[in-house]
Amino acid sequence: AQSVTQPDIHITVSEGASLELRCNYSYGATPYLFWYVQSPGQGLQLLLKYFSGDTLVQGIKGFEAEFKRSQSSFNLRKPSVHWSDAAEYFCAVGAPGYSTLTFGKGTMLLVSP
Amino acid sequence: GAGVSQSPSNKVTEKGKDVELRCDPISGHTALYWYRQRLGQGLEFLIYFQGNSAPDKSGLPSDRFSAERTGESVSTLTIQRTQQEDSAVYLCASSLKRGHETQYFGPGTRLLVL
């Protein structure tokens, strides 16, 4: 069975600074990988996904993520954080051919002025 | 069209009572998913529907939990004899078809069992 680890429960970043949120997965083959964002009181919104091909994936809102097979990682990055990016971010992994996703416990991003 | 909608948005109930949570998926989406999100936790998969059949019920935590879906439309998650540990946000998602097409999430139902 697959699993996802998001090592950072909370991260605080200054507005305008760069951001990297870590995600490590456990799966025997190449998984499907996702990053979702959840704003307070809202459902989850998909930021980006990786199925195959180019390991650097571009998403919405200026986010990108890089799949590194050797490190079993799929870290989310943004070059310059805006106050509106404050939210909880979830990494998820799926097994090709199956429909369910396994989510990490999330990383809460706080943006300081 | 509209996104995934869920009702009620909030539900407070007493221990031992039954509750029904409703999910209206995006029109035309054949796949529907239920997840549970406990405070400070990630999303926990409960059940998945393809059309009105549920090929994967592996995440339902006990026989107090059940779900049904009418055609490729509304789904209802029922929790019988609620317990305090059932308190959570219940999220519904739908996708165009089976597999890893993008899952679109509703805003969730916040359930509090007193």
mmCIF file of C-alpha atoms in Angstrom:
data_model
loop_
_atom_site.group_PDB
_atom_site.id
_atom_site.type_symbol
_atom_site.label_atom_id
_atom_site.label_comp_id
_atom_site.label_asym_id
_atom_site.label_seq_id
_atom_site.Cartn_x
_atom_site.Cartn_y
_atom_site.Cartn_z
ATOM 1 C CA ALA A 1 0.000 0.000 0.000
ATOM 2 C CA GLN A 2 1.147 3.512 -0.708
ATOM 3 C CA SER A 3 1.814 6.169 1.910
ATOM 4 C CA VAL A 4 2.633 9.869 1.971
ATOM 5 C CA THR A 5 4.724 11.837 4.442
ATOM 6 C CA GLN A 6 4.655 15.586 4.770
ATOM 7 C CA PRO A 7 7.364 16.218 7.358
ATOM 8 C CA ASP A 8 6.428 19.819 8.152
ATOM 9 C CA ILE A 9 3.208 20.432 10.039
ATOM 10 C CA HIS A 10 3.590 24.212 9.900
ATOM 11 C CA ILE A 11 5.786 26.498 7.834
ATOM 12 C CA THR A 12 6.024 30.271 8.108
ATOM 13 C CA VAL A 13 7.353 32.225 5.144
ATOM 14 C CA SER A 14 7.727 35.946 4.659
ATOM 15 C CA GLU A 15 5.691 37.465 1.877
ATOM 16 C CA GLY A 16 7.792 37.606 -1.262
ATOM 17 C CA ALA A 17 10.135 34.844 -0.138
ATOM 18 C CA SER A 18 10.427 31.504 -1.871
ATOM 19 C CA LEU A 19 8.595 28.419 -0.663
ATOM 20 C CA GLU A 20 9.270 24.699 -0.725
ATOM 21 C CA LEU A 21 6.888 22.184 0.834
ATOM 22 C CA ARG A 22 8.178 18.669 1.196
ATOM 23 C CA CYS A 23 6.414 15.468 0.245
ATOM 24 C CA ASN A 24 7.799 11.957 0.345
ATOM 25 C CA TYR A 25 5.888 8.923 -0.813
ATOM 26 C CA SER A 26 6.169 5.200 -0.520
ATOM 27 C CA TYR A 27 5.085 3.112 -3.496
ATOM 28 C CA GLY A 28 6.664 0.258 -5.403
ATOM 29 C CA ALA A 29 6.425 1.795 -8.850
ATOM 30 C CA THR A 30 5.882 5.220 -10.336
ATOM 31 C CA PRO A 31 2.791 6.639 -8.692
ATOM 32 C CA TYR A 32 0.413 9.348 -9.655
ATOM 33 C CA LEU A 33 1.175 12.419 -7.531
ATOM 34 C CA PHE A 34 -0.945 15.424 -6.641
ATOM 35 C CA TRP A 35 -0.803 18.623 -4.631
ATOM 36 C CA TYR A 36 -4.026 20.131 -3.322
ATOM 37 C CA VAL A 37 -4.625 23.346 -1.393
ATOM 38 C CA GLN A 38 -7.355 23.888 1.188
ATOM 39 C CA SER A 39 -8.250 27.394 2.281
ATOM 40 C CA PRO A 40 -10.143 27.836 5.569
ATOM 41 C CA GLY A 41 -13.707 26.589 5.259
ATOM 42 C CA GLN A 42 -13.171 25.500 1.692
ATOM 43 C CA GLY A 43 -12.873 22.239 -0.148
ATOM 44 C CA LEU A 44 -9.647 21.080 -1.736
ATOM 45 C CA GLN A 45 -8.430 22.611 -4.972
ATOM 46 C CA LEU A 46 -5.996 20.816 -7.239
ATOM 47 C CA LEU A 47 -2.754 22.744 -7.751
ATOM 48 C CA LEU A 48 -0.962 20.283 -10.009
ATOM 49 C CA LYS A 49 -0.517 16.605 -10.796
ATOM 50 C CA TYR A 50 2.123 14.256 -12.161
ATOM 51 C CA PHE A 51 1.258 11.142 -14.112
ATOM 52 C CA SER A 52 4.290 10.636 -16.350
ATOM 53 C CA GLY A 53 6.711 12.479 -18.613
ATOM 54 C CA ASP A 54 8.470 15.689 -17.653
ATOM 55 C CA THR A 55 9.344 15.513 -13.987
ATOM 56 C CA LEU A 56 8.894 19.248 -13.465
ATOM 57 C CA VAL A 57 5.203 20.020 -13.373
ATOM 58 C CA GLN A 58 3.671 23.457 -13.588
ATOM 59 C CA GLY A 59 0.434 24.192 -11.798
ATOM 60 C CA ILE A 60 -1.942 26.996 -11.064
ATOM 61 C CA LYS A 61 -1.186 30.100 -9.006
ATOM 62 C CA GLY A 62 2.508 30.007 -9.916
ATOM 63 C CA PHE A 63 3.234 26.694 -8.183
ATOM 64 C CA GLU A 64 5.453 23.952 -9.536
ATOM 65 C CA ALA A 65 6.578 20.560 -8.278
ATOM 66 C CA GLU A 66 9.383 18.224 -9.200
ATOM 67 C CA PHE A 67 9.146 14.437 -9.152
ATOM 68 C CA LYS A 68 12.409 12.869 -8.014
ATOM 69 C CA ARG A 69 12.244 9.120 -8.260
ATOM 70 C CA SER A 70 15.597 8.583 -6.539
ATOM 71 C CA GLN A 71 14.387 10.478 -3.488
ATOM 72 C CA SER A 72 10.739 9.355 -3.633
ATOM 73 C CA SER A 73 9.829 13.002 -3.394
ATOM 74 C CA PHE A 74 7.408 15.429 -4.991
ATOM 75 C CA ASN A 75 8.185 18.804 -3.404
ATOM 76 C CA LEU A 76 6.037 21.832 -4.112
ATOM 77 C CA ARG A 77 7.710 25.162 -4.840
ATOM 78 C CA LYS A 78 6.820 28.759 -5.477
ATOM 79 C CA PRO A 79 9.402 31.480 -6.145
ATOM 80 C CA SER A 80 7.547 34.307 -4.400
ATOM 81 C CA VAL A 81 4.807 33.746 -1.847
ATOM 82 C CA HIS A 82 1.775 36.018 -1.594
ATOM 83 C CA TRP A 83 -0.319 36.517 1.548
ATOM 84 C CA SER A 84 -3.219 34.815 -0.233
ATOM 85 C CA ASP A 85 -1.193 31.599 -0.390
ATOM 86 C CA ALA A 86 -1.714 31.058 3.341
ATOM 87 C CA ALA A 87 -3.609 27.767 3.493
ATOM 88 C CA GLU A 88 -3.129 24.078 4.136
ATOM 89 C CA TYR A 89 -1.400 22.045 1.468
ATOM 90 C CA PHE A 90 -1.880 18.344 0.938
ATOM 91 C CA CYS A 91 0.233 15.954 -1.072
ATOM 92 C CA ALA A 92 -1.487 12.822 -2.372
ATOM 93 C CA VAL A 93 -0.411 9.645 -4.114
ATOM 94 C CA GLY A 94 -2.417 7.274 -6.256
ATOM 95 C CA ALA A 95 -1.653 3.878 -7.691
ATOM 96 C CA PRO A 96 -2.108 3.647 -11.462
ATOM 97 C CA GLY A 97 -5.201 1.610 -12.237
ATOM 98 C CA TYR A 98 -6.849 2.362 -8.921
ATOM 99 C CA SER A 99 -9.114 5.249 -8.113
ATOM 100 C CA THR A 100 -8.393 6.069 -4.512
ATOM 101 C CA LEU A 101 -5.863 8.596 -3.325
ATOM 102 C CA THR A 102 -3.769 8.483 -0.176
ATOM 103 C CA PHE A 103 -3.234 11.902 1.356
ATOM 104 C CA GLY A 104 -0.531 13.237 3.616
ATOM 105 C CA LYS A 105 -1.473 14.964 6.866
ATOM 106 C CA GLY A 106 -0.940 18.371 5.343
ATOM 107 C CA THR A 107 1.348 21.343 5.847
ATOM 108 C CA MET A 108 -0.107 24.599 7.112
ATOM 109 C CA LEU A 109 1.509 27.582 5.408
ATOM 110 C CA LEU A 110 1.563 30.858 7.285
ATOM 111 C CA VAL A 111 2.680 34.004 5.470
ATOM 112 C CA SER A 112 4.163 36.813 7.507
ATOM 113 C CA PRO A 113 4.213 40.445 6.364
ATOM 114 C CA GLY B 1 -21.879 24.591 -14.342
ATOM 115 C CA ALA B 2 -21.827 24.377 -10.590
ATOM 116 C CA GLY B 3 -19.168 22.558 -8.660
ATOM 117 C CA VAL B 4 -19.620 19.778 -6.165
ATOM 118 C CA SER B 5 -22.097 20.741 -3.484
ATOM 119 C CA GLN B 6 -22.646 19.186 -0.082
ATOM 120 C CA SER B 7 -25.341 19.565 2.504
ATOM 121 C CA PRO B 8 -25.673 20.374 5.253
ATOM 122 C CA SER B 9 -22.578 22.509 5.630
ATOM 123 C CA ASN B 10 -22.637 21.960 9.374
ATOM 124 C CA LYS B 11 -24.347 19.329 11.482
ATOM 125 C CA VAL B 12 -24.451 19.002 15.249
ATOM 126 C CA THR B 13 -25.982 15.828 16.601
ATOM 127 C CA GLU B 14 -26.190 13.872 19.806
ATOM 128 C CA LYS B 15 -24.326 10.649 20.345
ATOM 129 C CA GLY B 16 -26.401 7.696 19.217
ATOM 130 C CA LYS B 17 -28.414 9.563 16.583
ATOM 131 C CA ASP B 18 -28.255 8.795 12.866
ATOM 132 C CA VAL B 19 -27.107 11.403 10.337
ATOM 133 C CA GLU B 20 -27.309 11.678 6.570
ATOM 134 C CA LEU B 21 -24.849 13.688 4.547
ATOM 135 C CA ARG B 22 -25.562 14.570 0.945
ATOM 136 C CA CYS B 23 -23.296 15.137 -2.022
ATOM 137 C CA ASP B 24 -24.278 16.501 -5.436
ATOM 138 C CA PRO B 25 -21.455 15.849 -7.884
ATOM 139 C CA ILE B 26 -20.669 17.825 -10.984
ATOM 140 C CA SER B 27 -23.111 16.911 -13.728
ATOM 141 C CA GLY B 28 -21.692 14.205 -15.972
ATOM 142 C CA HIS B 29 -19.111 12.996 -13.495
ATOM 143 C CA THR B 30 -19.379 9.242 -13.200
ATOM 144 C CA ALA B 31 -16.958 8.769 -10.304
ATOM 145 C CA LEU B 32 -17.729 9.957 -6.779
ATOM 146 C CA TYR B 33 -15.609 9.706 -3.636
ATOM 147 C CA TRP B 34 -16.201 10.227 0.067
ATOM 148 C CA TYR B 35 -13.378 11.193 2.431
ATOM 149 C CA ARG B 36 -13.206 11.975 6.133
ATOM 150 C CA GLN B 37 -10.906 14.663 7.535
ATOM 151 C CA ARG B 38 -10.378 14.627 11.255
ATOM 152 C CA LEU B 39 -8.893 17.653 12.970
ATOM 153 C CA GLY B 40 -5.204 17.936 12.169
ATOM 154 C CA GLN B 41 -5.257 14.875 9.936
ATOM 155 C CA GLY B 42 -5.090 14.259 6.232
ATOM 156 C CA LEU B 43 -7.968 12.949 4.225
ATOM 157 C CA GLU B 44 -9.066 9.409 4.923
ATOM 158 C CA PHE B 45 -10.685 7.577 2.007
ATOM 159 C CA LEU B 46 -14.079 6.100 2.815
ATOM 160 C CA ILE B 47 -15.793 4.854 -0.353
ATOM 161 C CA TYR B 48 -15.769 5.248 -4.109
ATOM 162 C CA PHE B 49 -18.662 5.006 -6.578
ATOM 163 C CA GLN B 50 -18.511 4.356 -10.295
ATOM 164 C CA GLY B 51 -22.017 5.150 -11.449
ATOM 165 C CA ASN B 52 -24.268 3.758 -8.749
ATOM 166 C CA SER B 53 -22.062 0.825 -7.819
ATOM 167 C CA ALA B 54 -19.378 0.949 -5.150
ATOM 168 C CA PRO B 55 -16.383 -1.136 -6.225
ATOM 169 C CA ASP B 56 -14.298 0.078 -3.312
ATOM 170 C CA LYS B 57 -15.784 0.312 0.172
ATOM 171 C CA SER B 58 -12.540 -0.511 1.893
ATOM 172 C CA GLY B 59 -12.315 2.738 3.792
ATOM 173 C CA LEU B 60 -15.626 2.571 5.633
ATOM 174 C CA PRO B 61 -14.524 2.438 9.277
ATOM 175 C CA SER B 62 -17.385 0.325 10.611
ATOM 176 C CA ASP B 63 -20.755 -1.134 9.724
ATOM 177 C CA ARG B 64 -22.342 2.011 11.126
ATOM 178 C CA PHE B 65 -21.231 3.755 7.942
ATOM 179 C CA SER B 66 -23.009 3.212 4.653
ATOM 180 C CA ALA B 67 -23.414 5.081 1.410
ATOM 181 C CA GLU B 68 -25.539 4.936 -1.676
ATOM 182 C CA ARG B 69 -25.731 6.723 -4.968
ATOM 183 C CA THR B 70 -28.622 7.253 -7.318
ATOM 184 C CA GLY B 71 -27.472 6.671 -10.882
ATOM 185 C CA GLU B 72 -24.657 9.074 -11.664
ATOM 186 C CA SER B 73 -26.107 11.716 -9.411
ATOM 187 C CA VAL B 74 -26.631 12.371 -5.734
ATOM 188 C CA SER B 75 -24.888 10.322 -3.070
ATOM 189 C CA THR B 76 -25.816 9.981 0.583
ATOM 190 C CA LEU B 77 -23.435 8.965 3.355
ATOM 191 C CA THR B 78 -25.265 7.654 6.402
ATOM 192 C CA ILE B 79 -23.753 7.254 9.838
ATOM 193 C CA GLN B 80 -25.867 5.265 12.268
ATOM 194 C CA ARG B 81 -25.627 5.499 16.038
ATOM 195 C CA THR B 82 -23.068 8.295 15.832
ATOM 196 C CA GLN B 83 -20.125 8.338 18.211
ATOM 197 C CA GLN B 84 -17.983 11.269 19.287
ATOM 198 C CA GLU B 85 -15.066 9.941 17.235
ATOM 199 C CA ASP B 86 -17.207 10.414 14.117
ATOM 200 C CA SER B 87 -16.789 14.173 14.512
ATOM 201 C CA ALA B 88 -14.931 15.329 11.425
ATOM 202 C CA VAL B 89 -15.308 17.099 8.121
ATOM 203 C CA TYR B 90 -16.765 14.787 5.483
ATOM 204 C CA LEU B 91 -15.620 15.692 1.992
ATOM 205 C CA CYS B 92 -17.083 14.531 -1.266
ATOM 206 C CA ALA B 93 -15.304 14.651 -4.615
ATOM 207 C CA SER B 94 -16.242 13.738 -8.150
ATOM 208 C CA SER B 95 -14.304 13.098 -11.312
ATOM 209 C CA LEU B 96 -15.239 12.687 -14.922
ATOM 210 C CA LYS B 97 -14.417 9.019 -14.979
ATOM 211 C CA ARG B 98 -12.697 6.268 -13.089
ATOM 212 C CA GLY B 99 -9.005 6.640 -12.587
ATOM 213 C CA HIS B 100 -6.908 9.628 -11.818
ATOM 214 C CA GLU B 101 -8.673 12.320 -13.640
ATOM 215 C CA THR B 102 -8.811 15.405 -11.461
ATOM 216 C CA GLN B 103 -11.016 14.997 -8.408
ATOM 217 C CA TYR B 104 -13.116 18.088 -7.715
ATOM 218 C CA PHE B 105 -13.964 18.538 -4.052
ATOM 219 C CA GLY B 106 -17.008 19.977 -2.369
ATOM 220 C CA PRO B 107 -16.757 22.316 0.633
ATOM 221 C CA GLY B 108 -17.481 19.505 3.077
ATOM 222 C CA THR B 109 -19.928 18.846 5.890
ATOM 223 C CA ARG B 110 -18.642 19.587 9.359
ATOM 224 C CA LEU B 111 -20.114 17.019 11.718
ATOM 225 C CA LEU B 112 -19.962 17.459 15.474
ATOM 226 C CA VAL B 113 -21.210 14.652 17.683
ATOM 227 C CA LEU B 114 -21.870 15.741 21.248
#
